[in-house]
Short mmCIF file of C-alpha atoms in Angstrom, two decimals:
data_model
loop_
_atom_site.label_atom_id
_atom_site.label_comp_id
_atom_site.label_asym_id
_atom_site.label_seq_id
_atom_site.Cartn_x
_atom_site.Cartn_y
_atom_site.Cartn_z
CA UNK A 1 54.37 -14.68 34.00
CA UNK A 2 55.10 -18.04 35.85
CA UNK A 3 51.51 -19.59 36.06
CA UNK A 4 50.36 -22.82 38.72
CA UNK A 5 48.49 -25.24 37.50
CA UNK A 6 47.07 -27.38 40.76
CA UNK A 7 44.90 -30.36 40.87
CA UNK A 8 42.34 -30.00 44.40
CA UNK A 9 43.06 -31.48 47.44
CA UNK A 10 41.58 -35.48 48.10
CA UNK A 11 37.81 -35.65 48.87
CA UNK A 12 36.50 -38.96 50.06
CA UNK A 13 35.84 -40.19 46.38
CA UNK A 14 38.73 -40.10 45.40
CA UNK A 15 39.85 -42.11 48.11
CA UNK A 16 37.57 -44.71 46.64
CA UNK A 17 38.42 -44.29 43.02
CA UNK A 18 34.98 -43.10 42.20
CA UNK A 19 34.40 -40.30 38.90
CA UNK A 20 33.52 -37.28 40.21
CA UNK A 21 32.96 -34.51 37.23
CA UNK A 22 30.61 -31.98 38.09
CA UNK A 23 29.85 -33.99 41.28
CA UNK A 24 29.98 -31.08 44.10
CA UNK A 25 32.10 -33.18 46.46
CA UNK A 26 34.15 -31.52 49.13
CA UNK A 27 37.45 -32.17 50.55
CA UNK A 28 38.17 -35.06 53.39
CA UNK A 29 40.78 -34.51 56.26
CA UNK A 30 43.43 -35.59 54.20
CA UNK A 31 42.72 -33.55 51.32
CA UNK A 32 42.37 -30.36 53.97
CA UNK A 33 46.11 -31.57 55.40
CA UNK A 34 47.41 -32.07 51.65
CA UNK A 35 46.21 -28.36 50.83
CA UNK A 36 47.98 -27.14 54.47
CA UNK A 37 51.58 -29.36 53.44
CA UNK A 38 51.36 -27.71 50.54
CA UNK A 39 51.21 -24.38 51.34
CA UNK A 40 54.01 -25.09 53.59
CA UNK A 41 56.27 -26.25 50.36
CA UNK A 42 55.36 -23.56 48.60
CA UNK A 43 56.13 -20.80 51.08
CA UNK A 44 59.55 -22.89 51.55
CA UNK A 45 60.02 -22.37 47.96
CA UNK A 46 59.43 -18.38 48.55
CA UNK A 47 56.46 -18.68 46.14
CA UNK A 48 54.19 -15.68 46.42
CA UNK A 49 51.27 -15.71 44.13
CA UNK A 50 49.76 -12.49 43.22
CA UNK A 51 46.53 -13.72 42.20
CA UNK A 52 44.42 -16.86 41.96
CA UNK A 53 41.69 -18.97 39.74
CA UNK A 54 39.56 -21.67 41.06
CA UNK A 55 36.39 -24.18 40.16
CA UNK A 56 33.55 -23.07 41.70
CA UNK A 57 33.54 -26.74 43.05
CA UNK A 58 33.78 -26.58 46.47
CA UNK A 59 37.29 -29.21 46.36
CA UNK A 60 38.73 -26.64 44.50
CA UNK A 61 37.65 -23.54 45.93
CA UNK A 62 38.78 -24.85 49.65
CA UNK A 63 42.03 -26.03 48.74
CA UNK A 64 42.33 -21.97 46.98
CA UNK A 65 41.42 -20.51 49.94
CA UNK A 66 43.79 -22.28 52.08
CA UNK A 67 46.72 -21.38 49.68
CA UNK A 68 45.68 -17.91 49.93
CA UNK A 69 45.76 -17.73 53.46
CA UNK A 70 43.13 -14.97 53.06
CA UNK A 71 45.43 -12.61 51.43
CA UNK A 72 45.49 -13.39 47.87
CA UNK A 73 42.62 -12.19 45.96
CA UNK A 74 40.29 -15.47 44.54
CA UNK A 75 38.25 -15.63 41.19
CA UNK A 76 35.71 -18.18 40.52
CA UNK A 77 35.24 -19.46 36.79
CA UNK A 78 33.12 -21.58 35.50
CA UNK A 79 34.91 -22.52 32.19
CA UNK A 80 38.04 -24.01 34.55
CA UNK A 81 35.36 -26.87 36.44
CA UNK A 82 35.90 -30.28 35.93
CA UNK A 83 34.02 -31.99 32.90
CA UNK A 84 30.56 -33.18 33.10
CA UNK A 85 30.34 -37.31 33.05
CA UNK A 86 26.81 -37.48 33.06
CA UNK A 87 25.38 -40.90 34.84
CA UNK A 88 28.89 -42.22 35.18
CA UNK A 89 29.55 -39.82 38.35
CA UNK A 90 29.57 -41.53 41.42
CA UNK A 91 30.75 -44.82 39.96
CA UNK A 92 34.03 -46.59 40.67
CA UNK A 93 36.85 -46.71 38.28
CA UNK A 94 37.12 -50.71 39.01
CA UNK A 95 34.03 -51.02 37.37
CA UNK A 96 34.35 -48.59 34.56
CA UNK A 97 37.25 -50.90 33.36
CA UNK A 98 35.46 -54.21 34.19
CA UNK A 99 32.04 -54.31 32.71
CA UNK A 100 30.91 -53.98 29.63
CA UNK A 101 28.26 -51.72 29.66
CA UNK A 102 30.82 -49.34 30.56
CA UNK A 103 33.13 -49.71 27.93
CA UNK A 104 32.59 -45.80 26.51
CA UNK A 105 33.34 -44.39 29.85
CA UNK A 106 36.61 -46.68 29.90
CA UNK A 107 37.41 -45.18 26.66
CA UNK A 108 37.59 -41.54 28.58
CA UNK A 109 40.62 -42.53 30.29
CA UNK A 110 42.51 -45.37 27.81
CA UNK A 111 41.68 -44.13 24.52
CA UNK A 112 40.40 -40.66 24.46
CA UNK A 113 40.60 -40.15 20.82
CA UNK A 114 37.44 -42.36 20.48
CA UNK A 115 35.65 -41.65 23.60
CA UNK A 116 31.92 -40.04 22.51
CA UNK A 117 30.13 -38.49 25.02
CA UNK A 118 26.80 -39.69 25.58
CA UNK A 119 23.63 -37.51 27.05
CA UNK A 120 24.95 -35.23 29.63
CA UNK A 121 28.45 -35.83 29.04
CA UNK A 122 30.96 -33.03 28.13
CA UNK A 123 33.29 -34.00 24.80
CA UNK A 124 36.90 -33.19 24.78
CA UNK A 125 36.45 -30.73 22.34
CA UNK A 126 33.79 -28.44 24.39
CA UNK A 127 36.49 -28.23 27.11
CA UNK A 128 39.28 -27.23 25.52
CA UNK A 129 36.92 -24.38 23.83
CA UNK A 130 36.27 -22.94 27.70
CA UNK A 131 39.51 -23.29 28.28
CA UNK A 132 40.79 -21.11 25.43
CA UNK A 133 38.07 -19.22 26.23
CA UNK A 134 39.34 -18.82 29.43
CA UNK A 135 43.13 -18.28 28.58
CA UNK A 136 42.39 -15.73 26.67
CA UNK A 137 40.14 -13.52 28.60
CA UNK A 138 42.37 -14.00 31.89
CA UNK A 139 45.76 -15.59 31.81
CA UNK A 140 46.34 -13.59 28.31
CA UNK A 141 45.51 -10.06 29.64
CA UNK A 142 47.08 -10.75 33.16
CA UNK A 143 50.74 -10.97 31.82
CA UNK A 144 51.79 -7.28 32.22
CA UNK A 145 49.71 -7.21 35.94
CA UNK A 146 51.00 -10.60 37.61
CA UNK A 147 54.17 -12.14 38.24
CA UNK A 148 52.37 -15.71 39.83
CA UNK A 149 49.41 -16.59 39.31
CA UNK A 150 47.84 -20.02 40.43
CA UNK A 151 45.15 -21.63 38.62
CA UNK A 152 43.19 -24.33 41.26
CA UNK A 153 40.70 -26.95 39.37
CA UNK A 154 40.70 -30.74 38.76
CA UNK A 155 42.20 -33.63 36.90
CA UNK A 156 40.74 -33.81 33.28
CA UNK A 157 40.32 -30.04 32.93
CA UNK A 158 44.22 -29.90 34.10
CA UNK A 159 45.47 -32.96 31.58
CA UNK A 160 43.33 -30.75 28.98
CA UNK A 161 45.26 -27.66 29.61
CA UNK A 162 48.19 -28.89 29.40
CA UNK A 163 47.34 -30.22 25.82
CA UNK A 164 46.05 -26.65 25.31
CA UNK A 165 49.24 -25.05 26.21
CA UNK A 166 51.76 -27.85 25.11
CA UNK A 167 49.96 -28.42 21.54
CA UNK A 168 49.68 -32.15 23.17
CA UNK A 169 47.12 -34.87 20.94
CA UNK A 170 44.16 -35.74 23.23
CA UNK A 171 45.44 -39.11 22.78
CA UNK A 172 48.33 -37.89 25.74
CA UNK A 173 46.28 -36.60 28.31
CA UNK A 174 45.98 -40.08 30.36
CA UNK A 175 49.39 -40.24 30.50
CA UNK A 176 50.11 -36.86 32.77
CA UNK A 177 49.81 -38.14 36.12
CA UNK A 178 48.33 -35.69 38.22
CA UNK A 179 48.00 -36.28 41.92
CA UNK A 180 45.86 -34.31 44.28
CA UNK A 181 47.67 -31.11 44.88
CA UNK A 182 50.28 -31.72 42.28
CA UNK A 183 51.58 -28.11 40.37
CA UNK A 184 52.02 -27.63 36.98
CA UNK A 185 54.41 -24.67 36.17
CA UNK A 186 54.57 -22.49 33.50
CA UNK A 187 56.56 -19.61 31.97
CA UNK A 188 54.39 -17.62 29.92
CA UNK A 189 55.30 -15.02 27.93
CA UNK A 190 53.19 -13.44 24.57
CA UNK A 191 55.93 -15.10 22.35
CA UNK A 192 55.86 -18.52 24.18
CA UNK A 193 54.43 -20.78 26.62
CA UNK A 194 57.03 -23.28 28.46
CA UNK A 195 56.47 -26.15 30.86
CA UNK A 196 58.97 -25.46 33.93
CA UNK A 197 57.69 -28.57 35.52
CA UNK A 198 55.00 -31.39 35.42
CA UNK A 199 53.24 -32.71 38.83
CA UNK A 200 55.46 -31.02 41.16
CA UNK A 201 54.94 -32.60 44.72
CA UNK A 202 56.04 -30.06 47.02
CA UNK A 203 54.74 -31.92 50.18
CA UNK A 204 55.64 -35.40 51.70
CA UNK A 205 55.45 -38.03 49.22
CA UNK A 206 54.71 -40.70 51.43
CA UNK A 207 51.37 -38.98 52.09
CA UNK A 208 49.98 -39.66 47.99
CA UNK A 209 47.49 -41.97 47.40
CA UNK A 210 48.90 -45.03 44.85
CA UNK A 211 45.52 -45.00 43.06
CA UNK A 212 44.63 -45.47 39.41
CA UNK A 213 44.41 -42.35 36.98
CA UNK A 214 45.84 -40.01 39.86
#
């Protein structure tokens, strides 16, 4: 199986470098016309995926149901949303790395092997259980029916699967850039998993944002 990894389309925080998490937040014009250039690069590729995965998060979910083009069947999962940051959703990532009483947030992103998660928050740990959870219900019992299959959600949850399937330290994940509609390709087989390729742009470069912990 050859399996997609894709980070959502842009929504109007991320434009302003604010957390998200389980912040319902949809996509802005851009992200809508990052979705469309990349279904263009894919088709140019001759990439036909037989089946799809998305957040029930409304980013992810829209920029699914463009790349389906209403043909290719969609599942929702909650175990493949992005992770919950409590009362730090909404804020901006300037200040998470500028003021103090921030400092455990910060810690998320620069030195996740001592983040703790506070009330509300989701640990590290908790999502990599959904997503093995998750693997292997789905991706592990769809080898034998799927060729491609594309898997749409967000930024941490992404970094943290690719740990998962890369046997990666959490202490990597900040350093897999991950732009908004970047793919991460797989070849999976029940022997072995192997990364193809990392944060594959497939539309116009010039169109990605140059913004911290993309």
């Amino acid at each position: 199986m050859r399996l997609y990894l894709m980070r959502h389309g842009e929504t109007d925080w991320n434009k302003e470098g604010r957390i998200q998490g389980s912040a319902d937040i949809k996509l802005n014009q851009n992200g809508i016309d990052l979705a469309y250039k990349t279904l263009e690069g894919i088709e140019k590729a001759g990439i036909k995926f037989d089946y799809i995965y998305s957040s029930p998060y409304i980013r992810a979910l829209k920029t699914a149901q463009i790349l389906s083009k209403g043909s290719v069947p969609i599942e929702t999962d909650q175990r493949i949303r992005e992770m919950d940051f409590g009362k730090y959703e909404g804020i901006e990532l300037a200040q998470i790395a500028t003021k103090p009483e921030y400092k455990n947030m910060h810690r998320f992103f620069v030195e996740p092997d001592a983040f703790v998660p506070e009330e509300g928050m989701e640990s590290y740990e908790e999502a990599f259980q959904r997503i093995d959870a998750f693997y292997q219900e789905k991706i592990a019992q769809d080898m034998e029916r799927y060729e491609h299959v594309l898997i749409v959600c967000h930024g941490a949850i992404i970094r943290s699967f690719i740990a998962y399937l890369c046997h990666k330290s959490i202490g990597d994940l900040w350093n897999l850039k991950q732009p908004n509609c970047a793919l991460n390709i797989f070849e999976i087989t029940k022997e072995q998993v192997d990364l193809i390729e990392m944060a594959k742009i497939v539309y116009d470069k010039s169109l990605l944002p140059n913004r911290k912990y993309t």
